[in-house]
Amino acid sequence: MSSPRSLTREKWAFGATILSGKLIGLMVVLAVMFTLPGLLPGVAHAAAPAKPTEIETSMMNTMNTVWTLVAAFLVFGMQAGFVMLEAGFARKRETVNVLMECVFDTCLCGILFYAVGYAFMFGWGNGFIGWHGDPSLKATGSWFFLQNTPDTYGSTGIPVIAHWIFQYAFADTCSTIVSGAMIGRTSFRGDILYSIGITGFIYPIIGHWAWGPDGWLALMGSKGNFFESLGQGFRDFAGSTVVHTIGGIASLAGAIVLGPRLGRIFKRDDKEKGGMPPGHNMLVAAVGTFILWFGWYGFNPGSTLSAMDVQGIGRVATNTTLAACAGGMIAMMLGLWMGNTKGKFDLGFTLNGCLGGLVAITCPCYWVSPLGATLLGAVAGAVVFGAMYFIEWLRIDDPVGAVAVHGFCGIWGTLSLGLFASGQFGITGPAGADNSAPVTGLFYGGGWSVLEAQAIGTFTIAAAVFAVAGIMMFVIQKLPYPWKLRVEPHGETGDGGLDVFDHGTEVYPADEEEISLKGLFEKETVPVQA
Amino acid sequence: MSSPRSLTREKWAFGATILSGKLIGLMVVLAVMFTLPGLLPGVAHAAAPAKPTEIETSMMNTMNTVWTLVAAFLVFGMQAGFVMLEAGFARKRETVNVLMECVFDTCLCGILFYAVGYAFMFGWGNGFIGWHGDPSLKATGSWFFLQNTPDTYGSTGIPVIAHWIFQYAFADTCSTIVSGAMIGRTSFRGDILYSIGITGFIYPIIGHWAWGPDGWLALMGSKGNFFESLGQGFRDFAGSTVVHTIGGIASLAGAIVLGPRLGRIFKRDDKEKGGMPPGHNMLVAAVGTFILWFGWYGFNPGSTLSAMDVQGIGRVATNTTLAACAGGMIAMMLGLWMGNTKGKFDLGFTLNGCLGGLVAITCPCYWVSPLGATLLGAVAGAVVFGAMYFIEWLRIDDPVGAVAVHGFCGIWGTLSLGLFASGQFGITGPAGADNSAPVTGLFYGGGWSVLEAQAIGTFTIAAAVFAVAGIMMFVIQKLPYPWKLRVEPHGETGDGGLDVFDHGTEVYPADEEEISLKGLFEKETVPVQA
Amino acid sequence: MSSPRSLTREKWAFGATILSGKLIGLMVVLAVMFTLPGLLPGVAHAAAPAKPTEIETSMMNTMNTVWTLVAAFLVFGMQAGFVMLEAGFARKRETVNVLMECVFDTCLCGILFYAVGYAFMFGWGNGFIGWHGDPSLKATGSWFFLQNTPDTYGSTGIPVIAHWIFQYAFADTCSTIVSGAMIGRTSFRGDILYSIGITGFIYPIIGHWAWGPDGWLALMGSKGNFFESLGQGFRDFAGSTVVHTIGGIASLAGAIVLGPRLGRIFKRDDKEKGGMPPGHNMLVAAVGTFILWFGWYGFNPGSTLSAMDVQGIGRVATNTTLAACAGGMIAMMLGLWMGNTKGKFDLGFTLNGCLGGLVAITCPCYWVSPLGATLLGAVAGAVVFGAMYFIEWLRIDDPVGAVAVHGFCGIWGTLSLGLFASGQFGITGPAGADNSAPVTGLFYGGGWSVLEAQAIGTFTIAAAVFAVAGIMMFVIQKLPYPWKLRVEPHGETGDGGLDVFDHGTEVYPADEEEISLKGLFEKETVPVQA
């Protein structure tokens, strides 16, 4: 470089010109290097991640929003699967009731989750309930009816209005699960009342504990919170506990309060005549299971809320698949080797085994390896098998196995994270994964802390739901006719069953109608044939 | 800066070098600032939106195309829902006919929309019909069979070949709706003829009025057009009028020309025996409704043709949900409180209420708030309920409620924009929303002009469709056997009904076959058992 | 420019400063020009494609991965369609068996494709089988159980873990197809055995020939390979041969080894009583077809593995639609004009015609024009019609037409590329299409070489599958009870058929149960009524 000492004034002038040009050039270089790593060799391999430009950020947000919305649509599509599964496993006489409950719950949930649910669950507030915006942004207006919500949710870059529909589809799933174990003897007005409780209050408020921005289970292990020494919060990636256990345990509470359907004989009481009445349409139940499985590809991979985390979404999708496969196979084999279906390849157990695997993988899907997913899904298949016999042994009438599949496998899946978390994966984010603080389970040398956090979370939630939902169901049951939870006996046993009693129609009314119409036709067709 | 005056020739040479370097540097800085705002402080917060680079533009086009295609697939998937809904609401004896019409219409629509429909609807031409490319680009070769089409459609950045399949799925929806009110007495050859008319001509040509690049309804309020003083064109975001009202009203014209099914007794004529024959399979109808609702998430959010408008696609998805929920709840309550289903929670009304809400929100989904969507969906639930009784009172036989759901709610939804447009949202675009000229309805202080434009559009289209489709149906009805619209009476009333007459099979033929096969088996199995 | 000759030392110093500034400036300009064409006029229109930055590359990978995953989900969703189609076309007595096979195959396929299938098919190895990573990267650890796989697959930019689930869904499709022609007389244990063979070995190993990175059919026409002079490798864009012909031909081998169902009479043998037993639920079969068609939009457009190729994905989606439409229409017309269904619009033929068109377009979808797609789809409709009669004439019992639809149309579609490839389209890629070496078929002046390559590929694969699957099926048939392929005669002909024999339940058991429960109810309800 030239020595400034020897420069004349003119040269200084030159120098200034040069220097300013150089500085601008350097600024550009630095700016370009900063914003576009990969442009220059050396920078490309720098550890610091690139800072995206405004347009790039908006494109990332677009990709993540598209991912979230497509996932939301798939999760909503699960309703078609649920309605098929529940209707298929129901007796014919209660099928319209099942259909009507699923449709009604979906409508009710939309209105309530818009009015209060989203605010309770995803708003800031305290560890137990949310209702407003981020206090650190001084945004404390209440979120009821989606008022005062910011453009995007937290740091996700996803519009709140898109996050809402994704979470609505989850809430609706929980709501529909509850009807499962209560099929066939719940009065429709009772269904309306308990659905308001589950959808509007129990699910979003208890869900806040785990998924709210300041939920006490989410934060319990972090600095300044009540279980700081654990060093772990409760994790539930896509809702084994939050969606499935809440739904399954609330359903259990309902089934206990209701008692079994009239005419239901348990195996314990009569070895010969006892046992679950078979579903009236196994074709529909099987198709429903496939549609649920299909929708689960929105449920789990969509829960990243991030498409940029490409390894994450691929891994979650693959883990979801393997757990379902393993669960179905194990349940089929157990059905073949033992129990009432010994020697037969039982379709019902196999379907519920797949679903059990799916429920179980829902919590740990992001943090386990494909091998872990396969193993924990296989265990879920056994959990379903055992739990269905256990529920029957307890003389609880659960026509679709909702308690076994959603309640028990939800708990198992949540705990399994503490065992199988592979120590490779940390948290997802709008620009990609951050694996700098990976989650490690017991089997991978991570010790007991994750398992402990998971146990605290899932058992606390299960107990809370059982208590609150049980009280609610009990209170509804004490209401006077027609609002009490259980339908009048003649509503169950009359001609056409619950369907005709509460809904005025049978599910396949055509056969009789066909006959009456044929009479009309014959009169009319006489001249035609003449 | 140095003074050029005092410079020697050499220095001038230097100066030139420096200057040129500086200029290049500045050019780079300016170019980078221009293309990558966010790169330098100050620029990042400039109001002017960033101009994307070529790669960024191509990535935006990719995201928008992926969004449009996924939406197209979902809309196509609605066919599974339609076929279930229509088959479920049909009597058993006409079910194969319903299935066959949906399958055939889907096939026919593909061929015709490829041959002529897309050109009629989305090509340039005049206000009433299109057939060629943009005249301002001197691209006036005809678009029949997708010849001469440009790479991308208009300013969307979406390939024409991707836009085609999205619009095909819409056309197919309209085509399938028409068969709804005509179930059970239309000869299949008649169905072929009217489907050619609807799919190949009526839908795309009348659709051009609203959605064509030079459609007269779209442009009526703009400068130099016939209703310049209104200052509003006709708006139909995803087709309440263009798809649903066209389908519903054409169906109404067909149902009137056909008359009711033999043996159909109206409530007016016989209080006791009268009324809609119940659908033969309510399970399938309910599942079909969920699948339609699922597919609607392609129908409405996909109509942005833009994923970059993240707030828009989220809002449309949420509005669609809330309108469906509200429509279903209101229709259920009206069914509970009045009419023939009083005291019962009627599944059919609830399903049609959800669909009515979906149809109604289809036009205004982009421009209304969640509250507006809820309210207008609720009204749609009442419209469905009232319109179904009205159609029955008119002695029109509409087995699935297509006229009420698609015709009436389509009109209501289109008008509702004039009431509920919230004054916040303008137009969508490939790089995002442009809300600089928001649409404001009467209830939000926008005055009557939007409502007026909507009324002109929807009533003109409804009247035109009723006239043209009515004439077409009437002419087909006058054709000689077997081409006339209505099947021969013995085709309707014979054993197995229309299914056996036109298609040679029943929908569930197994039972009888089972018996005949069993006879065969028994003979064969005698030696086995011996 | 200044002459360096006349410069003093000081000026040299200056010069160095200036020069270095200039060089940095130029570097930046060049770098920016190189990475961001479109930034400067002139560069924008340069032929060389822009080199994306690291962030841009990661966003492209994200878009392509999202596309691939959404497609994978849709392909998985086809299982719901398959199960409906097969169950609908089956007799009632074998429906649970059909359901169970589809569910079980899906589970088994997941485990096997994870354990060995993916490695066999997509790993490097030799021309006939793969099992490890790219030898050019010295990555030769085996891929069993997805061990040792790289982050992304080949040059696609798609994570292996996302590629896996897409390919799993394909494998599962093939696996499910096989069960089609074997419905109604295969023992479930036999099904387990042959499914292990098909899913774990035959499909992935023979698939490797065409789709493996070093598959001999893929590479045969390239330099240094056995048929270099042909200059063409075997092309199968989305698997007309790899998925459908393998499935269809394996099914044929199974059907031949099994023989027809007991009681099945062929038309040749008894003009009156002979012929295919009708499917027991045509409603379910029709809905299944629509769901399959819907899922095909994942199958074909997803096979680009690239969303950036927007013209490609749009074209593939549109071609897929048109081929299905044309296939359905032609099959319907042939059914109307000739054969046993003469004079009737036959639903079964129409559904299978659509599916035949879909199978046929699966191979050539990327390389043909919409017109070509329409024509080759129409031919496929005729192929289905003719092949179904041919199979029946051969006294082979194929209850769902799997051999005609998947086997024959797969071959036809693969060959059709050699006729209809339009000479406009080359290969797809993660950043977009590369049409510099387009594929041209016979009808577009490309000569015979593409057709020759296609014929070699599809007939070799068909023959190999027929031989290997035939031997496997034959061996399983020779196993002792209960492992032999064909169920015992009393399993087929007993009360409730195969469903009760192997699975212990009927598909619609409710009616009888309803009666027994009713008895229980009546006893219980007597005091209630009193």
CSV table of N, CA and C in Angstrom, one decimal, chain B residues 278-365:
chain,number,residue,atom,x,y,z
B,278,PRO,N,-86.5,-40.8,1.9
B,278,PRO,CA,-85.2,-40.7,2.5
B,278,PRO,C,-84.1,-41.3,1.7
B,279,GLY,N,-82.9,-40.7,1.8
B,279,GLY,CA,-81.7,-41.2,1.1
B,279,GLY,C,-81.5,-42.7,1.5
B,280,HIS,N,-81.0,-43.5,0.6
B,280,HIS,CA,-80.9,-44.9,1.0
B,280,HIS,C,-79.6,-45.2,1.8
B,281,ASN,N,-78.7,-44.3,2.0
B,281,ASN,CA,-77.5,-44.6,2.7
B,281,ASN,C,-77.0,-43.3,3.3
B,282,MET,N,-77.4,-43.0,4.5
B,282,MET,CA,-77.0,-41.8,5.2
B,282,MET,C,-75.6,-41.8,5.6
B,283,LEU,N,-75.0,-43.0,5.8
B,283,LEU,CA,-73.6,-43.0,6.1
B,283,LEU,C,-72.7,-42.5,5.0
B,284,VAL,N,-73.1,-43.0,3.8
B,284,VAL,CA,-72.3,-42.5,2.6
B,284,VAL,C,-72.5,-41.0,2.4
B,285,ALA,N,-73.8,-40.5,2.6
B,285,ALA,CA,-74.0,-39.1,2.4
B,285,ALA,C,-73.2,-38.3,3.4
B,286,ALA,N,-73.1,-38.7,4.6
B,286,ALA,CA,-72.4,-37.9,5.6
B,286,ALA,C,-70.9,-37.9,5.3
B,287,VAL,N,-70.3,-39.1,5.0
B,287,VAL,CA,-68.9,-39.1,4.6
B,287,VAL,C,-68.7,-38.2,3.4
B,288,GLY,N,-69.6,-38.3,2.4
B,288,GLY,CA,-69.5,-37.5,1.2
B,288,GLY,C,-69.4,-36.0,1.6
B,289,THR,N,-70.2,-35.6,2.5
B,289,THR,CA,-70.2,-34.2,2.9
B,289,THR,C,-68.8,-33.8,3.5
B,290,PHE,N,-68.3,-34.7,4.3
B,290,PHE,CA,-66.9,-34.3,4.9
B,290,PHE,C,-65.9,-34.3,3.8
B,291,ILE,N,-66.0,-35.2,2.8
B,291,ILE,CA,-65.0,-35.1,1.7
B,291,ILE,C,-65.2,-33.9,0.9
B,292,LEU,N,-66.5,-33.4,0.7
B,292,LEU,CA,-66.7,-32.2,0.0
B,292,LEU,C,-66.1,-31.0,0.7
B,293,TRP,N,-66.4,-31.0,2.0
B,293,TRP,CA,-65.8,-29.9,2.8
B,293,TRP,C,-64.3,-29.9,2.7
B,294,PHE,N,-63.7,-31.1,2.8
B,294,PHE,CA,-62.2,-31.2,2.7
B,294,PHE,C,-61.8,-30.6,1.3
B,295,GLY,N,-62.5,-31.0,0.3
B,295,GLY,CA,-62.1,-30.5,-1.1
B,295,GLY,C,-62.3,-29.0,-1.2
B,296,TRP,N,-63.2,-28.5,-0.5
B,296,TRP,CA,-63.5,-27.0,-0.5
B,296,TRP,C,-62.3,-26.2,-0.1
B,297,TYR,N,-61.4,-26.9,0.7
B,297,TYR,CA,-60.1,-26.2,1.0
B,297,TYR,C,-59.2,-26.0,-0.2
B,298,GLY,N,-59.5,-26.7,-1.2
B,298,GLY,CA,-58.8,-26.4,-2.5
B,298,GLY,C,-59.6,-25.4,-3.3
B,299,PHE,N,-60.9,-25.5,-3.3
B,299,PHE,CA,-61.8,-24.7,-4.0
B,299,PHE,C,-61.6,-23.2,-3.7
B,300,ASN,N,-61.7,-22.9,-2.4
B,300,ASN,CA,-61.6,-21.4,-2.0
B,300,ASN,C,-60.2,-20.9,-1.9
B,301,PRO,N,-59.4,-21.5,-1.0
B,301,PRO,CA,-58.0,-21.0,-0.8
B,301,PRO,C,-57.2,-21.0,-2.1
B,302,GLY,N,-57.5,-22.1,-2.9
B,302,GLY,CA,-56.7,-22.2,-4.2
B,302,GLY,C,-57.1,-21.1,-5.2
B,303,SER,N,-58.2,-20.5,-5.0
B,303,SER,CA,-58.7,-19.5,-6.0
B,303,SER,C,-57.9,-18.2,-5.9
B,304,THR,N,-57.0,-18.1,-4.9
B,304,THR,CA,-56.0,-17.0,-4.9
B,304,THR,C,-55.1,-17.1,-6.1
B,305,LEU,N,-54.8,-18.4,-6.5
B,305,LEU,CA,-53.8,-18.7,-7.5
B,305,LEU,C,-52.4,-18.2,-7.0
B,306,SER,N,-52.4,-17.9,-5.7
B,306,SER,CA,-51.1,-17.3,-5.1
B,306,SER,C,-50.9,-17.8,-3.7
B,307,ALA,N,-49.8,-18.5,-3.5
B,307,ALA,CA,-49.4,-18.8,-2.1
B,307,ALA,C,-48.7,-17.7,-1.4
B,308,MET,N,-48.2,-16.8,-2.2
B,308,MET,CA,-47.4,-15.7,-1.6
B,308,MET,C,-48.3,-14.8,-0.8
B,309,ASP,N,-49.6,-14.8,-1.1
B,309,ASP,CA,-50.6,-14.0,-0.3
B,309,ASP,C,-51.0,-14.8,0.9
B,310,VAL,N,-50.0,-15.0,1.9
B,310,VAL,CA,-50.2,-15.9,3.0
B,310,VAL,C,-51.4,-15.5,3.9
B,311,GLN,N,-51.6,-14.2,4.1
B,311,GLN,CA,-52.7,-13.8,4.9
B,311,GLN,C,-54.0,-14.1,4.2
B,312,GLY,N,-54.0,-14.0,2.9
B,312,GLY,CA,-55.2,-14.3,2.1
B,312,GLY,C,-55.5,-15.7,2.1
B,313,ILE,N,-54.6,-16.6,1.9
B,313,ILE,CA,-55.0,-18.0,1.9
B,313,ILE,C,-55.4,-18.5,3.3
B,314,GLY,N,-54.7,-18.0,4.3
B,314,GLY,CA,-55.1,-18.3,5.7
B,314,GLY,C,-56.5,-17.9,6.0
B,315,ARG,N,-56.8,-16.6,5.6
B,315,ARG,CA,-58.1,-16.0,5.9
B,315,ARG,C,-59.2,-16.8,5.1
B,316,VAL,N,-58.9,-17.1,3.9
B,316,VAL,CA,-60.0,-17.8,3.1
B,316,VAL,C,-60.2,-19.2,3.7
B,317,ALA,N,-59.2,-19.9,4.1
B,317,ALA,CA,-59.4,-21.2,4.7
B,317,ALA,C,-60.2,-21.1,6.0
B,318,THR,N,-59.9,-20.1,6.8
B,318,THR,CA,-60.6,-19.9,8.1
B,318,THR,C,-62.1,-19.5,7.9
B,319,ASN,N,-62.3,-18.6,7.0
B,319,ASN,CA,-63.6,-18.1,6.7
B,319,ASN,C,-64.5,-19.3,6.1
B,320,THR,N,-63.9,-20.1,5.3
B,320,THR,CA,-64.6,-21.2,4.7
B,320,THR,C,-65.0,-22.2,5.8
B,321,THR,N,-64.1,-22.4,6.8
B,321,THR,CA,-64.5,-23.3,7.9
B,321,THR,C,-65.7,-22.7,8.7
B,322,LEU,N,-65.6,-21.4,9.1
B,322,LEU,CA,-66.6,-20.9,10.0
B,322,LEU,C,-67.9,-20.8,9.3
B,323,ALA,N,-68.0,-20.5,8.0
B,323,ALA,CA,-69.3,-20.4,7.3
B,323,ALA,C,-69.9,-21.8,7.3
B,324,ALA,N,-69.1,-22.8,7.1
B,324,ALA,CA,-69.7,-24.2,7.0
B,324,ALA,C,-70.2,-24.6,8.4
B,325,CYS,N,-69.4,-24.3,9.5
B,325,CYS,CA,-69.8,-24.6,10.8
B,325,CYS,C,-71.2,-23.9,11.2
B,326,ALA,N,-71.2,-22.6,10.9
B,326,ALA,CA,-72.4,-21.9,11.2
B,326,ALA,C,-73.6,-22.4,10.4
B,327,GLY,N,-73.4,-22.6,9.1
B,327,GLY,CA,-74.5,-23.1,8.3
B,327,GLY,C,-75.1,-24.4,8.8
B,328,GLY,N,-74.2,-25.3,9.2
B,328,GLY,CA,-74.6,-26.6,9.7
B,328,GLY,C,-75.4,-26.5,11.0
B,329,MET,N,-74.9,-25.6,11.9
B,329,MET,CA,-75.6,-25.5,13.2
B,329,MET,C,-77.0,-24.9,13.0
B,330,ILE,N,-77.1,-23.9,12.2
B,330,ILE,CA,-78.4,-23.2,12.1
B,330,ILE,C,-79.4,-24.1,11.4
B,331,ALA,N,-78.9,-24.8,10.4
B,331,ALA,CA,-79.9,-25.7,9.7
B,331,ALA,C,-80.3,-26.8,10.7
B,332,MET,N,-79.4,-27.3,11.5
B,332,MET,CA,-79.8,-28.4,12.5
B,332,MET,C,-80.8,-27.8,13.5
B,333,MET,N,-80.6,-26.6,13.9
B,333,MET,CA,-81.5,-26.0,14.9
B,333,MET,C,-82.9,-25.7,14.2
B,334,LEU,N,-82.9,-25.2,13.0
B,334,LEU,CA,-84.2,-25.0,12.4
B,334,LEU,C,-84.9,-26.3,12.2
B,335,GLY,N,-84.2,-27.4,11.8
B,335,GLY,CA,-84.8,-28.7,11.7
B,335,GLY,C,-85.4,-29.2,13.0
B,336,LEU,N,-84.7,-28.8,14.1
B,336,LEU,CA,-85.1,-29.3,15.4
B,336,LEU,C,-86.4,-28.5,15.9
B,337,TRP,N,-86.5,-27.2,15.5
B,337,TRP,CA,-87.5,-26.4,16.0
B,337,TRP,C,-88.8,-26.3,15.2
B,338,MET,N,-88.7,-26.7,13.9
B,338,MET,CA,-89.8,-26.5,13.0
B,338,MET,C,-89.8,-27.5,11.9
B,339,GLY,N,-90.9,-27.6,11.2
B,339,GLY,CA,-91.0,-28.5,10.0
B,339,GLY,C,-91.3,-29.9,10.4
B,340,ASN,N,-91.1,-30.8,9.4
B,340,ASN,CA,-91.4,-32.2,9.6
B,340,ASN,C,-90.5,-32.9,10.5
B,341,THR,N,-89.3,-32.3,10.7
B,341,THR,CA,-88.3,-33.0,11.5
B,341,THR,C,-88.3,-32.4,12.9
B,342,LYS,N,-89.3,-31.7,13.3
B,342,LYS,CA,-89.4,-31.0,14.6
B,342,LYS,C,-89.1,-32.0,15.7
B,343,GLY,N,-88.3,-31.6,16.6
B,343,GLY,CA,-87.9,-32.5,17.8
B,343,GLY,C,-86.8,-33.4,17.5
B,344,LYS,N,-86.4,-33.5,16.3
B,344,LYS,CA,-85.3,-34.4,15.9
B,344,LYS,C,-84.1,-33.6,15.4
B,345,PHE,N,-82.9,-34.2,15.7
B,345,PHE,CA,-81.7,-33.6,15.1
B,345,PHE,C,-81.5,-34.3,13.7
B,346,ASP,N,-81.9,-33.5,12.7
B,346,ASP,CA,-82.0,-34.2,11.4
B,346,ASP,C,-80.6,-34.1,10.7
B,347,LEU,N,-80.1,-35.3,10.3
B,347,LEU,CA,-78.8,-35.4,9.6
B,347,LEU,C,-78.8,-34.7,8.3
B,348,GLY,N,-79.9,-35.0,7.5
B,348,GLY,CA,-79.9,-34.4,6.1
B,348,GLY,C,-79.8,-32.9,6.1
B,349,PHE,N,-80.6,-32.3,6.9
B,349,PHE,CA,-80.6,-30.8,7.0
B,349,PHE,C,-79.2,-30.3,7.4
B,350,THR,N,-78.7,-31.0,8.4
B,350,THR,CA,-77.4,-30.5,8.9
B,350,THR,C,-76.3,-30.6,7.9
B,351,LEU,N,-76.3,-31.7,7.2
B,351,LEU,CA,-75.3,-31.9,6.1
B,351,LEU,C,-75.5,-30.8,5.0
B,352,ASN,N,-76.8,-30.6,4.6
B,352,ASN,CA,-77.0,-29.6,3.6
B,352,ASN,C,-76.8,-28.2,4.1
B,353,GLY,N,-76.9,-28.0,5.4
B,353,GLY,CA,-76.6,-26.7,6.0
B,353,GLY,C,-75.1,-26.4,5.9
B,354,CYS,N,-74.3,-27.4,6.2
B,354,CYS,CA,-72.8,-27.2,6.1
B,354,CYS,C,-72.5,-26.8,4.6
B,355,LEU,N,-73.1,-27.6,3.7
B,355,LEU,CA,-72.8,-27.4,2.3
B,355,LEU,C,-73.3,-26.0,1.9
B,356,GLY,N,-74.4,-25.6,2.4
B,356,GLY,CA,-75.0,-24.3,2.0
B,356,GLY,C,-74.0,-23.2,2.5
B,357,GLY,N,-73.5,-23.3,3.7
B,357,GLY,CA,-72.5,-22.4,4.2
B,357,GLY,C,-71.3,-22.3,3.3
B,358,LEU,N,-70.8,-23.5,2.9
B,358,LEU,CA,-69.6,-23.6,2.0
B,358,LEU,C,-69.9,-22.9,0.7
B,359,VAL,N,-71.1,-23.1,0.1
B,359,VAL,CA,-71.4,-22.5,-1.1
B,359,VAL,C,-71.5,-21.0,-1.0
B,360,ALA,N,-72.1,-20.5,0.1
B,360,ALA,CA,-72.3,-19.1,0.3
B,360,ALA,C,-70.9,-18.4,0.5
B,361,ILE,N,-70.0,-19.0,1.2
B,361,ILE,CA,-68.7,-18.3,1.5
B,361,ILE,C,-67.8,-18.3,0.3
B,362,THR,N,-68.1,-19.1,-0.7
B,362,THR,CA,-67.3,-19.3,-1.9
B,362,THR,C,-67.0,-18.0,-2.6
B,363,CYS,N,-68.0,-17.1,-2.7
B,363,CYS,CA,-67.8,-15.8,-3.4
B,363,CYS,C,-67.1,-14.8,-2.5
B,364,PRO,N,-67.6,-14.6,-1.3
B,364,PRO,CA,-67.0,-13.5,-0.5
B,364,PRO,C,-65.8,-13.9,0.4
B,365,CYS,N,-65.3,-15.1,0.3
B,365,CYS,CA,-64.3,-15.7,1.2
B,365,CYS,C,-63.1,-14.8,1.4
